[in-house]
mmCIF file of C-alpha atoms in Angstrom:
data_model
loop_
_atom_site.group_PDB
_atom_site.id
_atom_site.type_symbol
_atom_site.label_atom_id
_atom_site.label_comp_id
_atom_site.label_asym_id
_atom_site.label_seq_id
_atom_site.Cartn_x
_atom_site.Cartn_y
_atom_site.Cartn_z
ATOM 1 C CA HIS A 1 -17.604 -26.181 9.417
ATOM 2 C CA THR A 2 -15.285 -25.096 11.837
ATOM 3 C CA GLU A 3 -13.159 -28.149 12.301
ATOM 4 C CA HIS A 4 -12.883 -28.089 8.474
ATOM 5 C CA THR A 5 -11.534 -24.308 8.581
ATOM 6 C CA LYS A 6 -8.864 -25.237 11.231
ATOM 7 C CA LYS A 7 -7.641 -28.216 9.482
ATOM 8 C CA TYR A 8 -7.562 -26.725 6.143
ATOM 9 C CA THR A 9 -5.834 -23.716 7.645
ATOM 10 C CA SER A 10 -3.108 -25.868 9.552
ATOM 11 C CA ALA A 11 -2.690 -27.548 6.519
ATOM 12 C CA ARG A 12 -1.075 -24.495 4.777
ATOM 13 C CA THR A 13 1.045 -21.890 6.534
ATOM 14 C CA ARG A 14 -0.377 -19.592 9.379
ATOM 15 C CA ARG A 15 -0.284 -16.652 6.806
ATOM 16 C CA HIS A 16 -3.465 -17.729 5.307
ATOM 17 C CA ILE A 17 -6.866 -18.180 6.482
ATOM 18 C CA HIS A 18 -9.680 -19.897 4.771
ATOM 19 C CA THR A 19 -13.088 -19.839 5.808
ATOM 20 C CA ASP A 20 -16.541 -20.062 4.160
ATOM 21 C CA VAL A 21 -19.267 -17.596 5.100
ATOM 22 C CA TYR A 22 -23.008 -17.948 4.635
ATOM 23 C CA ILE A 23 -24.827 -14.831 3.971
ATOM 24 C CA LEU A 24 -28.707 -14.354 4.549
ATOM 25 C CA ALA A 25 -29.716 -12.335 1.482
ATOM 26 C CA PHE A 26 -33.294 -11.200 1.047
ATOM 27 C CA THR A 27 -34.464 -10.805 -2.573
ATOM 28 C CA TYR A 28 -36.822 -8.088 -3.631
ATOM 29 C CA GLU A 29 -39.784 -10.416 -3.458
ATOM 30 C CA ASN A 30 -39.036 -10.620 0.369
ATOM 31 C CA THR A 31 -37.784 -14.124 -0.024
ATOM 32 C CA TYR A 32 -34.294 -15.195 1.233
ATOM 33 C CA THR A 33 -31.432 -16.987 0.184
ATOM 34 C CA TYR A 34 -28.220 -17.964 1.501
ATOM 35 C CA GLU A 35 -25.277 -16.884 -0.364
ATOM 36 C CA HIS A 36 -22.343 -18.914 -0.174
ATOM 37 C CA ILE A 37 -18.761 -16.609 -0.025
ATOM 38 C CA HIS A 38 -15.392 -18.406 0.442
ATOM 39 C CA LEU A 39 -12.914 -15.994 1.983
ATOM 40 C CA TYR A 40 -9.091 -15.777 1.653
ATOM 41 C CA VAL A 41 -7.409 -13.814 3.610
ATOM 42 C CA LYS A 42 -3.599 -12.996 3.602
ATOM 43 C CA ILE A 43 -1.802 -12.023 6.689
ATOM 44 C CA HIS A 44 1.228 -10.350 6.203
ATOM 45 C CA MET A 45 4.356 -11.535 8.249
ATOM 46 C CA SER A 46 7.411 -9.662 8.224
ATOM 47 C CA THR A 47 10.824 -11.368 7.276
ATOM 48 C CA ILE A 48 12.540 -9.668 10.238
ATOM 49 C CA LYS A 49 11.358 -8.166 13.745
ATOM 50 C CA GLN A 50 9.865 -4.855 14.331
ATOM 51 C CA THR A 51 12.230 -2.785 16.468
ATOM 52 C CA LEU A 52 10.689 -0.939 19.196
ATOM 53 C CA ASP A 53 13.558 -0.355 21.384
ATOM 54 C CA GLU A 54 14.943 2.955 20.812
ATOM 55 C CA SER A 55 18.043 2.429 22.968
ATOM 56 C CA ASN A 56 20.380 2.465 19.761
ATOM 57 C CA SER A 57 21.484 6.320 19.536
ATOM 58 C CA LYS A 58 21.253 6.322 15.879
ATOM 59 C CA VAL A 59 17.784 4.883 15.812
ATOM 60 C CA LYS A 60 16.703 7.301 18.672
ATOM 61 C CA SER A 61 17.834 10.036 16.717
ATOM 62 C CA ILE A 62 16.270 9.217 13.628
ATOM 63 C CA TYR A 63 12.954 8.570 15.114
ATOM 64 C CA GLN A 64 12.919 12.099 16.692
ATOM 65 C CA ASP A 65 14.143 13.580 13.458
ATOM 66 C CA ILE A 66 10.626 11.805 11.658
ATOM 67 C CA ARG A 67 8.601 12.921 15.047
ATOM 68 C CA ASP A 68 9.874 16.765 14.767
ATOM 69 C CA THR A 69 9.598 16.666 11.187
ATOM 70 C CA ARG A 70 6.218 15.490 10.719
ATOM 71 C CA LYS A 71 5.109 17.095 13.963
ATOM 72 C CA THR A 72 3.745 13.673 15.454
ATOM 73 C CA ASN A 73 4.825 11.274 18.156
ATOM 74 C CA TYR A 74 3.721 8.333 16.082
ATOM 75 C CA ILE A 75 6.769 6.328 14.218
ATOM 76 C CA GLY A 76 5.001 4.022 11.584
ATOM 77 C CA ASN A 77 5.606 0.354 11.325
ATOM 78 C CA PHE A 78 7.707 1.217 8.145
ATOM 79 C CA TRP A 79 10.229 2.917 10.239
ATOM 80 C CA ARG A 80 10.258 0.536 12.981
ATOM 81 C CA TYR A 81 11.138 -2.595 10.950
ATOM 82 C CA LEU A 82 13.681 -0.790 8.813
ATOM 83 C CA ALA A 83 15.435 0.308 12.365
ATOM 84 C CA PHE A 84 17.084 -3.368 12.149
ATOM 85 C CA ASP A 85 19.667 -1.700 10.279
ATOM 86 C CA PRO A 86 20.258 2.064 11.549
ATOM 87 C CA LEU A 87 22.035 2.757 8.213
ATOM 88 C CA LEU A 88 19.295 1.895 6.130
ATOM 89 C CA LEU A 89 16.579 3.533 8.344
ATOM 90 C CA LYS A 90 18.806 6.803 7.979
ATOM 91 C CA SER A 91 19.407 6.378 4.165
ATOM 92 C CA VAL A 92 15.589 6.038 3.446
ATOM 93 C CA TRP A 93 14.459 8.494 5.829
ATOM 94 C CA GLU A 94 16.903 11.118 4.396
ATOM 95 C CA ASP A 95 15.595 10.446 0.798
ATOM 96 C CA VAL A 96 12.113 10.598 2.046
ATOM 97 C CA LYS A 97 12.194 13.628 3.761
ATOM 98 C CA ASN A 98 14.468 15.333 0.827
ATOM 99 C CA LEU A 99 11.926 14.606 -2.030
ATOM 100 C CA MET A 100 8.274 14.212 -0.141
ATOM 101 C CA VAL A 101 8.530 16.551 2.692
ATOM 102 C CA LYS A 102 10.798 19.498 1.635
ATOM 103 C CA ASP A 103 9.067 21.891 -1.045
ATOM 104 C CA THR A 104 10.135 20.886 -4.671
ATOM 105 C CA VAL A 105 8.703 21.581 -7.930
ATOM 106 C CA ILE A 106 6.264 19.131 -7.743
ATOM 107 C CA ASP A 107 3.546 20.128 -4.914
ATOM 108 C CA LYS A 108 3.306 17.675 -1.827
ATOM 109 C CA LYS A 109 -0.108 16.148 -2.530
ATOM 110 C CA THR A 110 0.697 15.469 -6.459
ATOM 111 C CA LYS A 111 3.820 13.704 -5.018
ATOM 112 C CA GLU A 112 1.915 11.759 -2.541
ATOM 113 C CA MET A 113 -0.622 10.704 -5.307
ATOM 114 C CA ILE A 114 2.203 9.728 -7.714
ATOM 115 C CA TYR A 115 3.454 7.464 -4.806
ATOM 116 C CA MET A 116 -0.032 6.048 -4.147
ATOM 117 C CA ALA A 117 -0.258 5.262 -8.177
ATOM 118 C CA VAL A 118 3.418 3.545 -8.039
ATOM 119 C CA SER A 119 2.426 1.619 -4.923
ATOM 120 C CA ILE A 120 -0.829 0.431 -6.100
ATOM 121 C CA THR A 121 1.065 -0.698 -9.340
ATOM 122 C CA ASN A 122 3.621 -2.513 -7.370
ATOM 123 C CA ASN A 123 0.729 -3.926 -5.147
ATOM 124 C CA CYS A 124 2.219 -2.565 -1.638
ATOM 125 C CA SER A 125 -0.443 -2.248 0.455
ATOM 126 C CA TYR A 126 1.245 -0.507 3.281
ATOM 127 C CA CYS A 127 2.471 2.237 0.988
ATOM 128 C CA THR A 128 -0.850 2.671 -0.616
ATOM 129 C CA HIS A 129 -2.476 3.277 2.532
ATOM 130 C CA SER A 130 0.322 5.520 3.985
ATOM 131 C CA HIS A 131 0.253 7.502 0.954
ATOM 132 C CA THR A 132 -3.293 7.933 0.711
ATOM 133 C CA ALA A 133 -3.539 8.846 4.216
ATOM 134 C CA ALA A 134 -0.981 11.482 3.448
ATOM 135 C CA ALA A 135 -2.732 12.618 0.155
ATOM 136 C CA LYS A 136 -5.856 13.164 1.997
ATOM 137 C CA LYS A 137 -4.078 14.928 4.896
ATOM 138 C CA LEU A 138 -2.885 17.327 2.193
ATOM 139 C CA GLY A 139 -6.549 17.694 0.749
ATOM 140 C CA MET A 140 -6.937 15.144 -1.541
ATOM 141 C CA THR A 141 -10.900 15.107 -2.033
ATOM 142 C CA SER A 142 -13.031 12.247 -2.529
ATOM 143 C CA GLU A 143 -13.666 13.558 -6.282
ATOM 144 C CA GLU A 144 -10.078 13.660 -6.791
ATOM 145 C CA HIS A 145 -9.411 10.000 -5.147
ATOM 146 C CA SER A 146 -12.121 8.703 -7.461
ATOM 147 C CA GLU A 147 -10.878 10.655 -10.664
ATOM 148 C CA PHE A 148 -7.147 9.207 -9.618
ATOM 149 C CA LEU A 149 -8.396 5.709 -9.390
ATOM 150 C CA SER A 150 -10.160 5.995 -12.987
ATOM 151 C CA VAL A 151 -7.024 7.282 -14.169
ATOM 152 C CA ILE A 152 -5.135 4.114 -12.966
ATOM 153 C CA ALA A 153 -7.594 1.753 -14.217
ATOM 154 C CA LEU A 154 -7.494 3.194 -17.615
ATOM 155 C CA ALA A 155 -3.708 3.337 -17.728
ATOM 156 C CA ALA A 156 -3.609 -0.425 -16.534
ATOM 157 C CA LYS A 157 -6.240 -1.305 -19.248
ATOM 158 C CA THR A 158 -4.357 0.871 -22.072
ATOM 159 C CA ASN A 159 -0.818 -0.733 -20.878
ATOM 160 C CA GLN A 160 -1.933 -4.241 -21.007
ATOM 161 C CA LEU A 161 -3.385 -3.819 -24.313
ATOM 162 C CA VAL A 162 -0.505 -2.087 -25.907
ATOM 163 C CA ASN A 163 1.865 -4.816 -24.274
ATOM 164 C CA SER A 164 -0.316 -7.511 -25.469
ATOM 165 C CA ILE A 165 -0.474 -6.227 -28.921
ATOM 166 C CA GLN A 166 3.120 -5.167 -28.874
ATOM 167 C CA VAL A 167 2.172 -1.696 -30.383
ATOM 168 C CA PRO A 168 5.322 0.178 -31.994
ATOM 169 C CA VAL A 169 6.111 3.710 -30.283
ATOM 170 C CA ASP A 170 5.184 6.367 -32.746
ATOM 171 C CA GLU A 171 8.114 8.234 -34.367
ATOM 172 C CA ILE A 172 6.623 11.717 -33.206
ATOM 173 C CA PHE A 173 7.073 10.601 -29.717
ATOM 174 C CA ASN A 174 11.086 10.425 -30.039
ATOM 175 C CA GLU A 175 10.876 13.944 -31.603
ATOM 176 C CA ASP A 176 12.595 15.509 -28.410
ATOM 177 C CA LEU A 177 15.155 13.151 -28.268
ATOM 178 C CA GLU A 178 16.297 14.090 -31.822
ATOM 179 C CA LYS A 179 16.612 17.838 -30.658
#
């Protein structure tokens, strides 16, 4: 079985691992069955190398600003990968700092939850994890998280229905545009 997995995996790219797992499951009658599960794991591989070296003065300065602003020594992978281009790193960090870190009309927790919703919709695992952690740090409760996920699921469902049926927009929704 292991040989099959290795052969199958090597026939594909290193980005994917396929394996079969057998789970011993007990039924309510105290008998057991083997459940077969095929696992597919996608390994994320970047198209560029992570920048761990802080010898570039621009990168070092931006990393320090991130540390000071967030009151941490931790620099996340996102920033370390963006650092291949110091101008891009600076531009993105300034945008994040000005909208997500500074106090604005929308409170920080709500902004993080909006970011979570967009990240989920865009299928960005890194951003989903990063902004979920930030929202929790800002006080998002498990009840709020649960309701938030329910809203996303409902929006996805109704969006798909509207798109598949091609429902025309109600005139009343355009009233603000006419004023």
